[in-house]
Structures are given as structure tokens and as C-alpha cells.
Amino acid sequence: MTTGGYPPPQQDPRATGGHPGAPSYGATPPDYTQQFPQYGAPQNGGPQYGAPQYGTPQNGTPQFGAPQFGAPQYGAPQYGAPQDGGFGGPGFPGPDPNFGAGTPGELLPRLGARIIDGLIVGIPMGILSAIMILASGGSGFVDFFMTVVSGVVAFGYWTYMESARGATVGKKLLGLSVAGPAGGNPTLEQAAKRNAFVALQILTGVPLLGFLAGLLSLAAYIGIAVTIEQDGNKQGFHDKFAGGTRVRKS
């Protein structure tokens, strides 16, 4: 049968790969998105399966590889929390909590403690020196010897009491104590450096040199008082010379 005098179009086997029933050239291709909805445009605005949705959790599950804000990331250090083996962790001890604790001692109580301690040491040594000089008939050598002994005793008293007890008798009476740079009592060396100016008393019995030692001792007391008042932590230059000792209220 013909249409309008023309024969019907014949299907070319080459166009269908030799298979009858395949669409010919010019035919509309089938819409595969109707058969396979996961490919092509999203259905009803929903997410495409098989592709990760970055920044959007699926069914409440976080997406791996994307940072979750407010949650710690595994493998990354958490700032503000000590890591194992870090400073303050089990690997190393933390700082001494007693370091710098307490209110710094003011100048006047510290001066009062020095006066009390000076009387505690000076009165017995003065009585002993007078007895020794009178017994020797006013010997100049005995006078010099007792001056040296008095200086050694005064230096030893401050050094021992501060290193072993943390305070002299005068400081305890006025509610003061001495702490080392790392907390606790200062070491014997630190206490000796802190009270080195007291040892100048040993030289006061030497002619001429004793006068100079007296001036140096007076200058040391004035310098300590000035630096205590000017320093925010009430540390005199003798405290800083000792490595950072502190006088604080007990």
C-alpha cells in the first residue's frame, strides 16, 4: 500500500545495528530519567543518592571529612586542654601552685621585723662582748674578735632561719614569711645571697675598712627600702640578687 503515491519508509538495518525494532534516525530518544530517577535532575528537591552532601548531615549522621563546628576533631590538638605528656600532663609536673601565693609584705612590717631580729641577735652578743672585753682588760684584739663573731652570728641567724624555717623570729611575730623563687623555703644559698649585706658587719671592727663597711651597710639598707617601695611585687634588690625570693604575709 502506498501513501500519496509514495511507498512507506523502510527501516534501514544499518541504523539499528542489524536489530529490527530499534529506533531509526530522527526518532525521539527515550527519557531514561523516568526509569532511573537517581540520575539526572533531583526528584522533588531531594538529595542525589551516591553523592555526598557537603555541610549537610544525612539523617543526623555527620559527613566524614567535613569539620563539625563545636565538636572536637580526632587527631587535632584541643587547645586549652593538656595533652598526654604535655606541660601539666602526666609526663611532666605542673607549676608549683604555691608560687607567688599570698600578699607581698609591705616595707614597714619588714623593717619592724629587721629591728626585732637585730635586737634578738644584738643584745646577747653585746652583753657577751662586754664581758669578754672587761675580762681581757680592754684588749683591742678581743674587741675586734667579738665584732667579727657578732657579724658571723647575725649573718648565720638570718640565713639559717629563712632557709630552714621560712622566717626569722621577727618575721613570724609580724606575720611574714620568706619564699624561694619556686615556692617553699629558700635554699641555704638563696638565703645567704639575700642577707649578704648583713655580713658587712664582720668588717666593722677593722680600722678604716670598718668605716667603709659601715657606709656600705647603710647604703644597702636604703637601697633595699627604695627598691621594695618601687617594685610591684615588693621585691628589694637583695631579693632579685638571690634569684627572686619573696616576702609575703603568712
Coordinates of C-alpha atoms in Angstrom, one line a residue:
M1 CA 0.0 0.0 0.0
T2 CA 1.2 3.4 -0.8
T3 CA 0.5 6.8 0.7
G4 CA 0.1 9.7 -1.6
G5 CA 1.8 7.8 -4.3
Y6 CA 4.9 7.2 -2.2
P7 CA 5.9 3.9 -0.7
P8 CA 6.1 3.8 3.2
P9 CA 9.6 4.5 4.7
Q10 CA 11.7 1.4 5.1
Q11 CA 13.8 0.8 8.2
D12 CA 17.5 0.6 7.4
P13 CA 19.0 -2.3 9.2
R14 CA 22.4 -0.4 9.5
A15 CA 20.7 2.3 11.6
T16 CA 19.6 -0.3 14.2
G17 CA 22.8 -2.3 14.2
G18 CA 21.1 -5.0 12.4
H19 CA 18.3 -5.4 15.0
P20 CA 14.8 -4.9 14.0
G21 CA 12.6 -2.9 16.2
A22 CA 15.3 -0.4 17.2
P23 CA 14.5 3.2 16.7
S24 CA 15.6 4.8 13.5
Y25 CA 17.4 8.1 12.9
G26 CA 15.3 11.1 13.7
A27 CA 13.2 9.3 16.4
T28 CA 12.9 10.9 19.8
P29 CA 15.3 9.1 22.3
P30 CA 13.6 7.6 25.4
D31 CA 13.7 9.5 28.7
Y32 CA 15.9 7.4 30.9
T33 CA 15.3 9.7 33.9
Q34 CA 11.9 8.3 34.2
Q35 CA 13.3 4.8 34.6
F36 CA 16.3 5.7 36.7
P37 CA 15.4 8.7 39.0
Q38 CA 18.8 8.7 40.7
Y39 CA 20.5 10.0 37.5
G40 CA 19.8 13.4 36.1
A41 CA 17.8 16.1 37.9
P42 CA 16.9 15.8 41.6
Q43 CA 13.5 14.4 42.4
N44 CA 11.2 16.7 44.4
G45 CA 14.2 18.8 45.5
G46 CA 15.7 15.8 47.4
P47 CA 19.3 15.0 47.6
Q48 CA 21.0 12.8 45.0
Y49 CA 22.0 9.4 46.2
G50 CA 25.6 8.4 45.8
A51 CA 26.9 12.0 46.0
P52 CA 28.0 13.3 49.4
Q53 CA 26.1 16.4 50.5
Y54 CA 28.9 18.6 51.9
G55 CA 28.0 20.6 55.0
T56 CA 24.6 18.9 55.4
P57 CA 24.3 15.8 57.6
Q58 CA 22.4 12.9 56.2
N59 CA 19.7 11.5 58.6
G60 CA 21.6 13.1 61.5
T61 CA 24.9 11.5 60.6
P62 CA 27.9 13.8 60.2
Q63 CA 29.7 13.8 56.9
F64 CA 33.3 12.4 57.2
G65 CA 36.0 14.8 56.1
A66 CA 34.0 17.9 56.8
P67 CA 34.7 19.7 60.2
Q68 CA 31.8 19.6 62.6
F69 CA 31.7 23.0 64.3
G70 CA 31.6 22.8 68.1
A71 CA 32.8 19.2 68.1
P72 CA 36.5 18.1 68.6
Q73 CA 38.3 16.7 65.5
Y74 CA 40.1 13.5 66.1
G75 CA 43.8 13.7 65.7
A76 CA 43.9 17.5 66.2
P77 CA 45.1 19.1 69.5
Q78 CA 42.4 20.6 71.6
Y79 CA 43.6 24.0 72.7
G80 CA 43.1 24.7 76.4
A81 CA 43.2 21.0 77.4
P82 CA 46.6 19.4 78.4
Q83 CA 47.7 16.7 76.0
D84 CA 49.2 13.5 77.4
G85 CA 52.9 14.1 78.1
G86 CA 52.5 17.8 77.7
F87 CA 53.1 20.5 80.3
G88 CA 50.8 19.8 83.2
G89 CA 50.0 16.3 81.9
P90 CA 51.3 13.0 83.4
G91 CA 54.6 13.3 81.7
F92 CA 55.8 16.5 83.4
P93 CA 54.8 18.1 86.8
G94 CA 52.8 21.3 86.6
P95 CA 53.9 24.6 88.2
D96 CA 54.0 24.9 91.9
P97 CA 50.6 26.2 92.9
N98 CA 52.2 27.9 95.9
F99 CA 54.5 30.0 93.8
G100 CA 53.7 33.7 94.4
A101 CA 50.8 32.9 96.7
G102 CA 50.0 35.4 99.4
T103 CA 50.1 39.1 99.6
P104 CA 53.5 40.7 99.3
G105 CA 54.9 42.0 102.6
E106 CA 55.0 45.8 102.9
L107 CA 58.1 47.9 103.8
L108 CA 57.2 48.9 107.4
P109 CA 56.4 45.4 108.7
R110 CA 59.6 44.1 107.1
L111 CA 61.6 46.9 108.7
G112 CA 60.0 46.2 112.0
A113 CA 61.0 42.5 111.7
R114 CA 64.6 43.5 111.0
I115 CA 64.6 45.7 114.1
I116 CA 63.2 42.9 116.2
D117 CA 65.7 40.4 114.8
G118 CA 68.6 42.9 115.3
L119 CA 67.7 43.1 119.0
I120 CA 67.4 39.3 119.3
V121 CA 70.9 38.9 118.0
G122 CA 72.5 42.2 119.1
I123 CA 71.5 42.2 122.8
P124 CA 73.0 38.8 123.7
M125 CA 76.1 39.4 121.6
G126 CA 76.6 42.9 123.1
I127 CA 76.4 41.5 126.6
L128 CA 78.9 38.7 125.7
S129 CA 81.3 41.2 124.0
A130 CA 81.2 43.5 127.1
I131 CA 82.0 40.6 129.4
M132 CA 84.9 39.4 127.2
I133 CA 86.4 42.9 126.8
L134 CA 86.2 43.5 130.6
A135 CA 87.7 40.2 131.3
S136 CA 90.6 40.8 129.0
G137 CA 91.3 44.2 130.5
G138 CA 90.1 46.2 127.4
S139 CA 92.2 44.3 124.8
G140 CA 91.8 45.6 121.3
F141 CA 92.2 42.2 119.8
V142 CA 89.3 40.8 121.9
D143 CA 87.2 43.8 120.8
F144 CA 87.9 43.0 117.1
F145 CA 87.3 39.3 117.6
M146 CA 83.9 39.8 119.2
T147 CA 83.0 42.2 116.4
V148 CA 83.8 39.5 113.9
V149 CA 81.9 36.9 115.9
S150 CA 78.8 39.2 116.2
G151 CA 78.8 39.7 112.4
V152 CA 79.1 35.9 111.8
V153 CA 76.3 35.1 114.2
A154 CA 74.0 37.8 112.7
F155 CA 74.6 36.5 109.2
G156 CA 74.2 32.9 110.2
Y157 CA 71.0 33.7 112.1
W158 CA 69.2 35.3 109.1
T159 CA 70.5 32.7 106.7
Y160 CA 69.6 29.7 108.8
M161 CA 66.2 30.9 109.9
E162 CA 65.0 31.8 106.5
S163 CA 66.2 28.7 104.8
A164 CA 65.2 26.2 107.5
R165 CA 62.1 27.9 109.0
G166 CA 61.0 30.2 106.2
A167 CA 61.0 33.2 108.5
T168 CA 63.0 34.7 111.3
V169 CA 61.5 35.3 114.8
G170 CA 60.8 38.9 113.9
K171 CA 59.0 38.0 110.7
K172 CA 56.9 35.3 112.4
L173 CA 55.8 37.9 115.1
L174 CA 54.7 40.3 112.4
G175 CA 53.0 37.7 110.2
L176 CA 55.6 37.5 107.4
S177 CA 57.5 34.6 105.7
V178 CA 60.1 34.3 103.0
A179 CA 59.6 32.1 99.9
G180 CA 62.1 31.0 97.3
P181 CA 61.7 31.6 93.6
A182 CA 59.9 28.3 93.0
G183 CA 57.9 28.4 96.2
G184 CA 58.6 26.9 99.6
N185 CA 61.5 28.0 101.8
P186 CA 64.5 29.5 100.0
T187 CA 67.6 27.3 99.8
L188 CA 70.6 28.0 102.0
E189 CA 72.4 29.6 99.1
Q190 CA 69.5 31.9 98.3
A191 CA 69.1 32.9 101.9
A192 CA 72.8 33.6 102.1
K193 CA 72.7 35.8 99.0
R194 CA 69.6 37.6 100.3
N195 CA 71.4 38.5 103.5
A196 CA 74.9 39.1 102.2
F197 CA 74.8 42.8 103.2
V198 CA 74.5 41.6 106.9
A199 CA 77.9 40.1 106.6
L200 CA 79.4 43.6 106.2
Q201 CA 79.1 43.8 110.0
I202 CA 82.1 41.5 110.2
L203 CA 84.4 44.2 108.8
T204 CA 83.2 47.0 111.2
G205 CA 86.0 46.2 113.7
V206 CA 88.8 46.8 111.2
P207 CA 90.2 50.4 111.3
L208 CA 89.3 52.5 108.2
L209 CA 87.9 49.4 106.4
G210 CA 85.3 49.2 109.2
F211 CA 84.1 52.8 108.4
L212 CA 83.7 52.0 104.7
A213 CA 81.8 48.8 105.6
G214 CA 79.5 50.8 107.8
L215 CA 78.7 53.2 104.9
L216 CA 78.1 50.3 102.6
S217 CA 75.8 48.7 105.1
L218 CA 73.8 51.9 105.4
A219 CA 73.6 52.3 101.6
A220 CA 72.4 48.7 101.3
Y221 CA 69.5 49.3 103.8
I222 CA 68.5 52.5 102.0
G223 CA 68.7 50.8 98.6
I224 CA 66.6 47.8 99.8
A225 CA 63.9 50.2 101.2
V226 CA 63.7 52.2 98.0
T227 CA 63.5 49.1 95.7
I228 CA 60.9 47.5 97.8
E229 CA 58.7 50.6 97.6
Q230 CA 59.2 50.9 93.8
D231 CA 58.7 47.2 92.9
G232 CA 55.1 45.9 92.3
N233 CA 55.9 42.6 94.0
K234 CA 57.7 44.3 96.9
Q235 CA 61.0 42.7 96.0
G236 CA 64.1 44.5 97.1
F237 CA 67.3 44.3 95.1
H238 CA 68.6 41.7 97.6
D239 CA 65.6 39.5 96.7
K240 CA 66.4 39.7 93.0
F241 CA 70.1 39.1 93.7
A242 CA 69.0 35.9 95.4
G243 CA 67.2 34.7 92.3
G244 CA 63.7 36.1 93.0
T245 CA 62.9 35.5 96.7
R246 CA 59.6 37.0 98.1
V247 CA 58.5 38.2 101.4
R248 CA 54.7 37.7 101.9
K249 CA 52.1 37.8 104.6
S250 CA 51.7 34.5 106.2

